[in-house]
Short mmCIF file of C-alpha atoms in Angstrom, two decimals:
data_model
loop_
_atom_site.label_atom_id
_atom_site.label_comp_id
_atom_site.label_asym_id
_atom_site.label_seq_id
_atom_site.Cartn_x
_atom_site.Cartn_y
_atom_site.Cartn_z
CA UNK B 1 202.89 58.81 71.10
CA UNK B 2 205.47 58.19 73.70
CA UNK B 3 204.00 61.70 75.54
CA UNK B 4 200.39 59.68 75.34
CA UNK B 5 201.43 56.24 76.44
CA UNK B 6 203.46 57.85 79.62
CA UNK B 7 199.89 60.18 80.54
CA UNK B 8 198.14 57.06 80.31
CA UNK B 9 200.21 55.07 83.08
CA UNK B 10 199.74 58.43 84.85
CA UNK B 11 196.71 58.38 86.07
CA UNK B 12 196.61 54.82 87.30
CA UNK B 13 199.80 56.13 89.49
CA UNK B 14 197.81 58.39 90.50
CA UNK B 15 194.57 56.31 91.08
CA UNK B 16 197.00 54.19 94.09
CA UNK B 17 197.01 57.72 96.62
CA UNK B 18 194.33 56.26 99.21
CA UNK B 19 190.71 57.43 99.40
CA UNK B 20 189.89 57.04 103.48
CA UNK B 21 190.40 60.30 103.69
CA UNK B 22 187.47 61.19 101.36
CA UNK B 23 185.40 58.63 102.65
CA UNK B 24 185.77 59.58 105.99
CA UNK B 25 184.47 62.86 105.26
CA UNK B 26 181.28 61.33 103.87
CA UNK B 27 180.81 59.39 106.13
CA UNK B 28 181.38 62.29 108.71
CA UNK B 29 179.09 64.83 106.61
CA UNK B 30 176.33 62.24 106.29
CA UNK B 31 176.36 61.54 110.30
CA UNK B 32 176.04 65.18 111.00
CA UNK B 33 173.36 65.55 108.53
CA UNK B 34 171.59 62.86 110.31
CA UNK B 35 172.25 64.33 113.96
CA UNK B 36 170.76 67.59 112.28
CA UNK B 37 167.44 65.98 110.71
CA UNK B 38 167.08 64.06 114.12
CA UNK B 39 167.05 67.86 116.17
CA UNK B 40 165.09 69.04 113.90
CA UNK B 41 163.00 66.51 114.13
CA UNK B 42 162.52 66.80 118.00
CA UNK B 43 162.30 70.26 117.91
CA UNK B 44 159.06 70.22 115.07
CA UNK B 45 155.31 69.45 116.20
CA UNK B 46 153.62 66.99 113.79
CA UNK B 47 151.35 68.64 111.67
CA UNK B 48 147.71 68.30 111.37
CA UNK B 49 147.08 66.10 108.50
CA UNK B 50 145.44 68.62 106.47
CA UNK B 51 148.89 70.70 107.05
CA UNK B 52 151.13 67.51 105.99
CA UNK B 53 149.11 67.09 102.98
CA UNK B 54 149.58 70.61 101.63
CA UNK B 55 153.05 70.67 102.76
CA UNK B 56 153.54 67.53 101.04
CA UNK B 57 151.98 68.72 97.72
CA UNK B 58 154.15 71.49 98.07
CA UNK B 59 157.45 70.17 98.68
CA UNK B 60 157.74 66.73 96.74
CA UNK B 61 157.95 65.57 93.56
CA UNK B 62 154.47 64.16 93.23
CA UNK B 63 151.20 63.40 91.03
CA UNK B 64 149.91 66.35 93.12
CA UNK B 65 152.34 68.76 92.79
CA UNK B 66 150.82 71.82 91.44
CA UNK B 67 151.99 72.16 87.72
CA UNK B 68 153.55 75.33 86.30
CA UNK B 69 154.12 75.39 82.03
CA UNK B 70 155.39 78.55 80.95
CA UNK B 71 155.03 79.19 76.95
CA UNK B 72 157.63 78.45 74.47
CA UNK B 73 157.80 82.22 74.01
CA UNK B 74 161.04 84.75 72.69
CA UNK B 75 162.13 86.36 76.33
CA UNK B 76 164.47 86.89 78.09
CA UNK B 77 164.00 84.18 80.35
CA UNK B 78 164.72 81.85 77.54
CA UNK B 79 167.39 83.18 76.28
CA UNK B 80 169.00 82.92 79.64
CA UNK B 81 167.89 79.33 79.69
CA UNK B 82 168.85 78.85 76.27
CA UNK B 83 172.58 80.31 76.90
CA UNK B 84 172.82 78.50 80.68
CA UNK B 85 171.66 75.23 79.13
CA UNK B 86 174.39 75.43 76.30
CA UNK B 87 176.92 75.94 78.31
CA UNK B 88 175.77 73.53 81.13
CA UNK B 89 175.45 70.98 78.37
CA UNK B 90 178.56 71.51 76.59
CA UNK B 91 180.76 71.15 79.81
CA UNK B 92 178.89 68.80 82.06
CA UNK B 93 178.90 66.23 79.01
CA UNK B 94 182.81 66.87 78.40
CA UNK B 95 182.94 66.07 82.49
CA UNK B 96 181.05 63.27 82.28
CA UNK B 97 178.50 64.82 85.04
CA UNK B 98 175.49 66.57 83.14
CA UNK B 99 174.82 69.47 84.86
CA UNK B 100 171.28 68.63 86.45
CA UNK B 101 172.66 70.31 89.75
CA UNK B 102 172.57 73.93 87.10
CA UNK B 103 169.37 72.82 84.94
CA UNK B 104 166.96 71.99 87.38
CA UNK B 105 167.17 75.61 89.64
CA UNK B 106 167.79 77.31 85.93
CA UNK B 107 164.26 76.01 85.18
CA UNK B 108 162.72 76.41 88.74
CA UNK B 109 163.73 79.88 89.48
CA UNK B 110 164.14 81.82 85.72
CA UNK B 111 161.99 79.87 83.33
CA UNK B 112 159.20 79.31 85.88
CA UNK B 113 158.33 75.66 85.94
CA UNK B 114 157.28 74.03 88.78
CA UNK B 115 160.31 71.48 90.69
CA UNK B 116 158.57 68.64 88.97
CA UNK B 117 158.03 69.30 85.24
CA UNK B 118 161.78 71.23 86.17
CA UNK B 119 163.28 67.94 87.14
CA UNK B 120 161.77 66.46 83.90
CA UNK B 121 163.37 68.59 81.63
CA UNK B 122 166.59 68.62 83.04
CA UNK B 123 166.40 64.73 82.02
CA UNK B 124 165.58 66.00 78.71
CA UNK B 125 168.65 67.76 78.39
CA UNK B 126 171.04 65.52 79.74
CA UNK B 127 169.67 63.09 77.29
CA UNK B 128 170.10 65.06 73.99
CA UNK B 129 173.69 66.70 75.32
CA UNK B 130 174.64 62.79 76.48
CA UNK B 131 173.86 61.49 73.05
CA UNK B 132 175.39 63.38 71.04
CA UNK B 133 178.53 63.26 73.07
CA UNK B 134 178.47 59.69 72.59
CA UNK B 135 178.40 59.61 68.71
CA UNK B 136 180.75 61.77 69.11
CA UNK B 137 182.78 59.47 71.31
CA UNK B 138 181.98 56.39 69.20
CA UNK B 139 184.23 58.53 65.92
CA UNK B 140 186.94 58.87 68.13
CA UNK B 141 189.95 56.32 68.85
CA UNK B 142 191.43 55.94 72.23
CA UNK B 143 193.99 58.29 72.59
CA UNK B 144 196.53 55.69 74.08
CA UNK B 145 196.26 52.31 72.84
CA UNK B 146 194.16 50.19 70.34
CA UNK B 147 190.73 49.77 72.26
CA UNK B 148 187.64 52.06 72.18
CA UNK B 149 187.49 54.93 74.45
CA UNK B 150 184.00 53.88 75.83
CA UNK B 151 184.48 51.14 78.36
CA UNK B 152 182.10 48.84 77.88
CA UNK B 153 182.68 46.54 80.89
CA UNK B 154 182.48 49.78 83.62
CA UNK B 155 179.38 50.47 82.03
CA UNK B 156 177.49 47.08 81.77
CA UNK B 157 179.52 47.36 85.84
CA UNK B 158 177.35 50.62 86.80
CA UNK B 159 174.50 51.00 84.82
CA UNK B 160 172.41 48.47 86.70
CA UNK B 161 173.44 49.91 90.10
CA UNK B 162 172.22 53.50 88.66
CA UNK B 163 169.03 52.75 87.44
CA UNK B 164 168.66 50.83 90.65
CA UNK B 165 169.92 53.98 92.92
CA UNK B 166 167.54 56.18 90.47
CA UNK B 167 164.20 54.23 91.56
CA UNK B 168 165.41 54.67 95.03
CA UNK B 169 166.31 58.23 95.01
CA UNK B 170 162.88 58.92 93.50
CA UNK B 171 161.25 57.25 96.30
CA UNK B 172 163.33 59.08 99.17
CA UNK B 173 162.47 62.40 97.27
CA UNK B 174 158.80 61.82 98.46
CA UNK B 175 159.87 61.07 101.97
CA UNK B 176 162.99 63.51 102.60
CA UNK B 177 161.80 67.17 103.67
CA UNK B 178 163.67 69.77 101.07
CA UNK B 179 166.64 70.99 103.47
CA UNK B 180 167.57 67.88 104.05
CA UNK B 181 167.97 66.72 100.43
CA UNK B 182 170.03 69.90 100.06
CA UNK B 183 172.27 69.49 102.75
CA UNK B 184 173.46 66.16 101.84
CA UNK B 185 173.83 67.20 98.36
CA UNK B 186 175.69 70.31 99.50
CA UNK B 187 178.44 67.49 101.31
CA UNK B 188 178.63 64.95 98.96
CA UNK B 189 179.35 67.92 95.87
CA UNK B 190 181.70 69.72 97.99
CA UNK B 191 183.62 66.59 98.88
CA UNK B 192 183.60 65.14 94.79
CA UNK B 193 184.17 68.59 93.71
CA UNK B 194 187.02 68.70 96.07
CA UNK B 195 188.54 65.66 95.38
CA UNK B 196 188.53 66.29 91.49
CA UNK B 197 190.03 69.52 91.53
CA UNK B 198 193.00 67.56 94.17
CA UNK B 199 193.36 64.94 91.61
CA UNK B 200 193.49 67.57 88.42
CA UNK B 201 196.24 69.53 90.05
CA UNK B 202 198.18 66.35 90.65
CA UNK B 203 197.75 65.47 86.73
CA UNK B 204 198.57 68.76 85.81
CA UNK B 205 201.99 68.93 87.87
CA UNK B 206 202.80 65.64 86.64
CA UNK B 207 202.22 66.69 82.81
CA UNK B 208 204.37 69.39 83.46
CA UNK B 209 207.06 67.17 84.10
CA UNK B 210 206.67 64.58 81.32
CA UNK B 211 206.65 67.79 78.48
CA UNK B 212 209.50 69.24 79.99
CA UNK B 213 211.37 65.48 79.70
CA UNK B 214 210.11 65.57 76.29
CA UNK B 215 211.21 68.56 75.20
CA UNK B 216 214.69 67.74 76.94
CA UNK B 217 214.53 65.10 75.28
CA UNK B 218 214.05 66.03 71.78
CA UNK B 219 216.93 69.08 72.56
CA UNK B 220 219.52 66.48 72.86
CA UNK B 221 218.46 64.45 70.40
CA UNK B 222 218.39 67.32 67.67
CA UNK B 223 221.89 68.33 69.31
CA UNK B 224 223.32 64.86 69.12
CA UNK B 225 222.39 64.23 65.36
CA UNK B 226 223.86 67.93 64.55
CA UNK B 227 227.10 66.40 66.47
CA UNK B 228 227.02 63.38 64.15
CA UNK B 229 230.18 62.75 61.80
CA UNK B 230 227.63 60.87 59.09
CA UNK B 231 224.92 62.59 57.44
CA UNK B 232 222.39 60.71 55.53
CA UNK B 233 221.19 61.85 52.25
CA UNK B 234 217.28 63.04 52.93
CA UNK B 235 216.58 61.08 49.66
CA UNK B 236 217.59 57.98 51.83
CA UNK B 237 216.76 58.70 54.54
CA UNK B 238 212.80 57.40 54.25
CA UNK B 239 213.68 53.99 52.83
CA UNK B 240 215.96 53.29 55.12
CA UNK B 241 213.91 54.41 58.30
CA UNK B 242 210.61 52.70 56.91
CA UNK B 243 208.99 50.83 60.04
CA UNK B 244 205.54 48.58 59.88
CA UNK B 245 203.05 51.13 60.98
CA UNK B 246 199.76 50.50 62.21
CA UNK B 247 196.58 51.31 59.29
CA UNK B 248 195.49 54.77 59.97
CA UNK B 249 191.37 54.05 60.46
CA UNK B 250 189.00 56.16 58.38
CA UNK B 251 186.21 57.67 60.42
CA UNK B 252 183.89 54.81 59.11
CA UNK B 253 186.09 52.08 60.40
CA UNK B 254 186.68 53.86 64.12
CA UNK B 255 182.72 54.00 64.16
CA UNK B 256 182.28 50.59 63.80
CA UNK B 257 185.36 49.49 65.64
CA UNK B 258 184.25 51.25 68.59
CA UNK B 259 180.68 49.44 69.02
CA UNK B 260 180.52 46.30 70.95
CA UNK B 261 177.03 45.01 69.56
CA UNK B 262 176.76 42.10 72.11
CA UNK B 263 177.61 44.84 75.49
CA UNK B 264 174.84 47.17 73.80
CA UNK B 265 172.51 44.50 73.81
CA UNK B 266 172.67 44.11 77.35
CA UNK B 267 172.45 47.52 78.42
CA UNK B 268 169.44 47.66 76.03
CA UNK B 269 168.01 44.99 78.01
CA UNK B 270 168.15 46.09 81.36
CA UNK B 271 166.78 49.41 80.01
CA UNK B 272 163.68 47.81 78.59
CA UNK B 273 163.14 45.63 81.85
CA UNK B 274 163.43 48.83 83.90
CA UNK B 275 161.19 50.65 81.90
CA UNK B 276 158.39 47.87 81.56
CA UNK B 277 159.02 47.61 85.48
CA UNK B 278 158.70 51.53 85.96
CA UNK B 279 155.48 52.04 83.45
CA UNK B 280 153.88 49.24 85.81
CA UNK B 281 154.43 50.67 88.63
CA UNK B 282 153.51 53.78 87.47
CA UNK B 283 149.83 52.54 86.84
CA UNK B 284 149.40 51.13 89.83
CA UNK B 285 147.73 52.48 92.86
CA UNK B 286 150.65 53.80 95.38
CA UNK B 287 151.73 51.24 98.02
CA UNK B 288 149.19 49.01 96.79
CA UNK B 289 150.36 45.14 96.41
CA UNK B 290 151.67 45.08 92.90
CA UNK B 291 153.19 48.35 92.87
CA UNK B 292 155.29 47.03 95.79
CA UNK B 293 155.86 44.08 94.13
CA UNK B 294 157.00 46.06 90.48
CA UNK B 295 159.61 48.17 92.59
CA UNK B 296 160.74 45.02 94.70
CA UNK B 297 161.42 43.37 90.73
CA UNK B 298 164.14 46.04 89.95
CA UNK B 299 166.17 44.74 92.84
CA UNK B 300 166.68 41.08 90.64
CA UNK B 301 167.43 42.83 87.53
CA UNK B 302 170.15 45.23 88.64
CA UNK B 303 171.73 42.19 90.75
CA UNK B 304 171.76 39.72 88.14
CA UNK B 305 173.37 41.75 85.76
CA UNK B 306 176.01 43.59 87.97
CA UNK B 307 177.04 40.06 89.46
CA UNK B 308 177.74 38.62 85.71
CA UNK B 309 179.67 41.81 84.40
CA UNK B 310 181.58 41.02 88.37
CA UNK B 311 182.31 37.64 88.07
CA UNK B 312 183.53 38.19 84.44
CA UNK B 313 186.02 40.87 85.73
CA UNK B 314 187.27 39.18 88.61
CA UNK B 315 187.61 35.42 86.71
CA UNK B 316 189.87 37.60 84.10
CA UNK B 317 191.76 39.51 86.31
CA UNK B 318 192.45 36.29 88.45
CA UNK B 319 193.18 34.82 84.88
CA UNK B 320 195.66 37.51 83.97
CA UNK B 321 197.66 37.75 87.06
CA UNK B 322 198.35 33.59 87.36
CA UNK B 323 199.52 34.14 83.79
CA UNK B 324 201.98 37.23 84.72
CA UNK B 325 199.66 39.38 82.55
CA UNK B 326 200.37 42.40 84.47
CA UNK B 327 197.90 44.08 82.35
CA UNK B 328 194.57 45.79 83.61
CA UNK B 329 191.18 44.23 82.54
CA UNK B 330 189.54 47.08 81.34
CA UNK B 331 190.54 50.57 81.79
CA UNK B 332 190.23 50.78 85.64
CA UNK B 333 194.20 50.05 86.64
CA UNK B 334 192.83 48.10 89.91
CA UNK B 335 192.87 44.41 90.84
CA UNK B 336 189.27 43.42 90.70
CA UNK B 337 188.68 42.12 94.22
CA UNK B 338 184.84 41.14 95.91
CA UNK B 339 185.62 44.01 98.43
CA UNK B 340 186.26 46.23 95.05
CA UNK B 341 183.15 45.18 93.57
CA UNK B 342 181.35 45.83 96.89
CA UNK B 343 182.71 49.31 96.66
CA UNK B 344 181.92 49.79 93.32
CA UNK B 345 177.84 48.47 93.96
CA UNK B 346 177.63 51.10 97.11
CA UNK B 347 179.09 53.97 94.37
CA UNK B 348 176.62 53.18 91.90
CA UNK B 349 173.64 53.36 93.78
CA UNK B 350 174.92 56.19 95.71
CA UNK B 351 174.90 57.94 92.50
CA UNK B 352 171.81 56.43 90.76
CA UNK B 353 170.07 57.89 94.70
CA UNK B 354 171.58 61.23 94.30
CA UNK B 355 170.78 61.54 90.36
CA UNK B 356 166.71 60.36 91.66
CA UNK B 357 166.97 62.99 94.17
CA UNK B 358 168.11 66.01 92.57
CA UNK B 359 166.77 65.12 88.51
CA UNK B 360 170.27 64.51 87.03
CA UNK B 361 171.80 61.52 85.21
CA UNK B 362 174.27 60.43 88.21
CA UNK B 363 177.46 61.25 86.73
CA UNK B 364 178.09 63.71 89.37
CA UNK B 365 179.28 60.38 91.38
CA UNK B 366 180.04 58.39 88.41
CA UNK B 367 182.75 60.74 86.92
CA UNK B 368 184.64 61.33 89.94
CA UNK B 369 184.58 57.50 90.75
CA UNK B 370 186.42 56.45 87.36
CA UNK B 371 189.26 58.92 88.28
CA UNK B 372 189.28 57.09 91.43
CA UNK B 373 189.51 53.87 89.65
CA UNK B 374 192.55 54.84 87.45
CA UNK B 375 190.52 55.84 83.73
CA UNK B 376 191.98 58.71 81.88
CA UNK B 377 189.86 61.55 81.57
CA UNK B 378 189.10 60.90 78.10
CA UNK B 379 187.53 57.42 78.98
CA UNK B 380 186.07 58.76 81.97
CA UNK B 381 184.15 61.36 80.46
CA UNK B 382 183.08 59.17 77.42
CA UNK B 383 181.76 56.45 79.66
CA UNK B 384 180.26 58.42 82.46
CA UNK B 385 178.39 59.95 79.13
CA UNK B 386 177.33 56.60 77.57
CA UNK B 387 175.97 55.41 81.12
CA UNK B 388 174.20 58.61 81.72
CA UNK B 389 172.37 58.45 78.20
CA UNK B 390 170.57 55.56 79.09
CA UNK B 391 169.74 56.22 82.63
CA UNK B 392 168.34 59.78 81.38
CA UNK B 393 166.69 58.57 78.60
CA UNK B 394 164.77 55.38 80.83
CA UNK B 395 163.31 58.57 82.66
CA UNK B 396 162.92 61.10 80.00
CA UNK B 397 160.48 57.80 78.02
CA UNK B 398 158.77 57.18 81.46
CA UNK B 399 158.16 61.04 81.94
CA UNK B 400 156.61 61.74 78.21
CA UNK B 401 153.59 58.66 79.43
CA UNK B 402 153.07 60.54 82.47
CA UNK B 403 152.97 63.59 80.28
CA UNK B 404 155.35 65.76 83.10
CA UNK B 405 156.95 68.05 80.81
CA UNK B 406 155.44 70.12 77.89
CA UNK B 407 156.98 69.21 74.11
CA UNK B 408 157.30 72.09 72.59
CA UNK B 409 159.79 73.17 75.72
CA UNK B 410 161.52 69.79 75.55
CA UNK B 411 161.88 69.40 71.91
CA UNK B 412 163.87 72.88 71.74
CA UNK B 413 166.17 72.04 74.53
CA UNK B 414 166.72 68.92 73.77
CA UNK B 415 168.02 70.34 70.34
CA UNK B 416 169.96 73.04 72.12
CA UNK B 417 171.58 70.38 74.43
CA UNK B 418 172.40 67.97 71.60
CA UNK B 419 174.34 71.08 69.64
CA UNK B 420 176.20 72.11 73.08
CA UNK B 421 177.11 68.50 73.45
CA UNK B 422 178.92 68.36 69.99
CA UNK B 423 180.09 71.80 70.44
CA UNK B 424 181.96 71.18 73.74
CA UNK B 425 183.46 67.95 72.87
CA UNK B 426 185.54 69.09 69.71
CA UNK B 427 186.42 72.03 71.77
CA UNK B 428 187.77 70.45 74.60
CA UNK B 429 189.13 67.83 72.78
CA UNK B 430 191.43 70.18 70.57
CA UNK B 431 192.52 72.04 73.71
CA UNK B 432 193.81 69.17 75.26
CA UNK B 433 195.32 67.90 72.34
CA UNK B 434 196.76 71.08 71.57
CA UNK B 435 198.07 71.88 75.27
CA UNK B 436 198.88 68.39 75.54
CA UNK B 437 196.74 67.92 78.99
CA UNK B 438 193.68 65.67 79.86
CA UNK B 439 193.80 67.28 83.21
CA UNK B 440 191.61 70.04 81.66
CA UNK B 441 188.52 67.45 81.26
CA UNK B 442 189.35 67.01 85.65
CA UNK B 443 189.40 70.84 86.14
CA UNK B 444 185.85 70.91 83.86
CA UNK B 445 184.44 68.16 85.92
CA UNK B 446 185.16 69.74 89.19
CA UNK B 447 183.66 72.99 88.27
CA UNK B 448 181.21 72.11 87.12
CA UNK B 449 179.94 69.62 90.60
CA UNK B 450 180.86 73.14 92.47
CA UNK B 451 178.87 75.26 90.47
CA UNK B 452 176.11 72.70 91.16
CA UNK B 453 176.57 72.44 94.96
CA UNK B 454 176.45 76.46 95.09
CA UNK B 455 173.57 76.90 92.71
CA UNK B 456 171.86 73.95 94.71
CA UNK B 457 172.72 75.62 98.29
CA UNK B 458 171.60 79.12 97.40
CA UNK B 459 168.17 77.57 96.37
CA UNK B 460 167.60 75.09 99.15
CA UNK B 461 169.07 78.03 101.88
CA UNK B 462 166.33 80.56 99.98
CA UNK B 463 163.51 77.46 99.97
CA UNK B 464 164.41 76.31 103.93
CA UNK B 465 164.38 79.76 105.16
CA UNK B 466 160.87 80.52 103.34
CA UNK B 467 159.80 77.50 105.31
CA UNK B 468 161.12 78.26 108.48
CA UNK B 469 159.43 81.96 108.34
CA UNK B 470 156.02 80.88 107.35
CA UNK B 471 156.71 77.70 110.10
CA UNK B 472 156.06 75.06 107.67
CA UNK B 473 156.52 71.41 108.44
CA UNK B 474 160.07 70.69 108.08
CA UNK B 475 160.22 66.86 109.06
CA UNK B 476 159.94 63.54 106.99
CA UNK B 477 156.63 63.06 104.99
CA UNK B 478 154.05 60.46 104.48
CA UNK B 479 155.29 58.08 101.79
CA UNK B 480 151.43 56.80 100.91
CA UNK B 481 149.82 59.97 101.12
#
């Protein structure tokens, strides 16, 4: 216990080493993206409009796209999607990133479906692997105090924002010409990837240290009591050490401890008001007045309930600290501040845009940022997971009424993600409990946002130079046509 309790103030230690650094070099990677687009730009002739339109079909994730449903068939194509989605599944849930970045090429470029209906399924499975790493989550107890290891408050925090980013990212993937999409996804993984695998060698050097204190520790302790002139009688010995200890919960009482009815509620409401929003807009003509006006409506929703959740956190924290509470709101060891909260808006829909334009959940951003904040890997992970189920399943619902994936296809990797998502979890959690070290969840994370941004940069390097060689239209595209 005294091991756990000393990890846990470890990473908020850890969460106080600035961050310009890795903001400047977003900020640097997304200017020289932009210089790039704008050369290109200059250097492309407009196509005819004939040539945009089949360009368009070709490269966007449209009504128009051309659609490409293999059959649910014993090959070896599925098997190698069957064994690549397992394993994606089983570690990008225990990261708290999905794995979209590895599912949607996997079912592009070996399975055969077309980037659309690819994009879909890779929803699919982040849903079924997120799920069942959250009931597996909600049977768990925090590993260092009494509180559940979902954080409730981060998530009511980002889930708006995401779902917000999502409908944005969506929208730019229509407009945004392929290389350009893959380039900034390229910067932004090798940069979170990066940082993650920084910030797990920190927590693993610092682990070190506090086993071999412990282990000191218990050396002179054993050495001190073998040094003793009075020995107690081991029949004694329990009676007269007995301390109040806290009830040990049964697996039926952690359950139920763990849910926060009146948090769920709200998340289950801004999922239903972005999914009545989306199926409206859906049925609407494109860029007409009312599908304008459905996408505008998100804007309210995602506001109204990130400003609540802020003004809840910063009232408490102000609260806390006028009291001498020295103790953190929720599991994020920062002062909640309006320039905090600012920070935190921009990072959700950064990832909500980025999970829109590549067909993942957004935890690729949203994992990384609750290291940042100070959360332990274990809450991390399990909160990343529980925003990421509802942001995949909104889309996943919205996708099965504009029939863009086939069932049979996403019924049996669905099931395969759900089974990887159990799998991984009580194998990761029984390493780290066994090597005493929650860096290993950080080291998971960060491999598995690199694997992404290579997997993603071999495919958009392979798509842009197919374009270049058969001089394809390589610039921005027609929103409305």
């Amino acid at each position: 216990m005294v091991m756990e309790r000393r990890t846990g103030s470890l990473y908020g230690r850890l969460n106080r080493s600035s961050t310009r650094g890795f903001l400047a070099y977003v900020a640097a990677g997304v200017a020289c993206a932009a210089v790039l687009a704008c050369f290109v730009l200059s250097a492309a002739d407009p196509p005819p409009a004939s040539a945009a339109r089949n360009d368009g079909a070709r490269l966007r994730l449209s009504s128009r796209s051309p659609r490409v449903w293999p059959d649910l068939a014993f090959n070896w194509r599925v098997v190698v999607a069957t064994v690549v989605g397992f394993l994606g599944s089983a570690f990008g849930t225990v990261g708290g990133v999905g794995g979209g970045g590895i599912f949607v090429p996997m079912l592009n470029l070996v399975v055969g479906f077309d980037t659309k209906s690819a994009a879909a399924l890779s929803k699919c499975m982040i849903m079924g692997a997120s799920a069942s790493s959250v009931w597996y989550n909600l049977q768990v107890s925090h590993p260092t105090k009494e509180a559940p290891v979902i954080d409730y408050k981060l998530a009511l925090l980002f889930q708006p924002m995401l779902m917000l980013g999502i409908t944005i990212g969506v929208e730019l993937s229509v407009i945004f010409p392929y290389w350009l999409i893959t380039v900034l996804i390229i910067i932004l993984f090798v940069g979170t990837s990066s940082r993650s695998f920084y910030k797990g060698i920190l927590m693993w050097r610092e682990e070190t240290r506090i086993l071999m204190e412990t282990r000191e520790r218990e050396v002179q302790s054993k050495s001190t009591c073998a040094a003793g002139d009075v020995v107690i009688d081991p029949s004694y010995e329990e009676p007269l050490l007995t301390q109040p200890q806290p009830k040990k919960k049964s697996a039926l009482e952690t359950f139920l401890f763990n849910l926060r009815w009146k948090n769920i509620l709200v998340l289950m409401s801004v999922w239903s008001s972005f999914l009545v929003l989306q199926v409206l807009k859906n049925n609407a003509k494109s860029c007409s007045t009312f599908y304008w006006v459905f996408n505008v409506l998100q804007v309210p929703v995602a506001l109204s309930v990130f400003l609540w959740e802020a003004v809840q956190l910063c009232r408490e924290s102000r609260a806390r600290r006028m009291n001498g509470n020295l103790e953190c709101v929720c599991e994020a060891s920062i002062e909640w501040s309006p320039a905090q909260l600012i920070f935190c808006a921009f990072c959700g829909l950064l990832g909500g845009t980025v999970g829109g334009l590549l067909g993942s959940g957004g935890g690729f951003i949203l994992g990384p940022l609750l290291l940042e904040l100070g959360c332990i890997p274990q809450v991390a992970s399990a909160t990343a997971t529980f925003v990421m189920m509802f942001s995949s399943s909104l889309s996943v619902v919205e996708f099965y009424f504009l029939h863009r994936f086939p069932l049979p296809f996403a019924g049996y990797l669905i099931f395969i993600s759900i089974l990887a998502g159990f799998w991984g979890q009580c194998l990761v959690r029984k390493i780290v409990h066994v090597l005493k070290r929650a860096s290993v969840i950080v080291f998971i994370l960060s491999s598995v946002i690199f694997a992404s941004a290579l997997t993603m940069g071999v495919v958009g390097t392979q798509k842009s130079i197919s374009m270049i060689n058969n001089h394809e239209y390589m610039g921005f595209l027609d929103f409305c046509e």
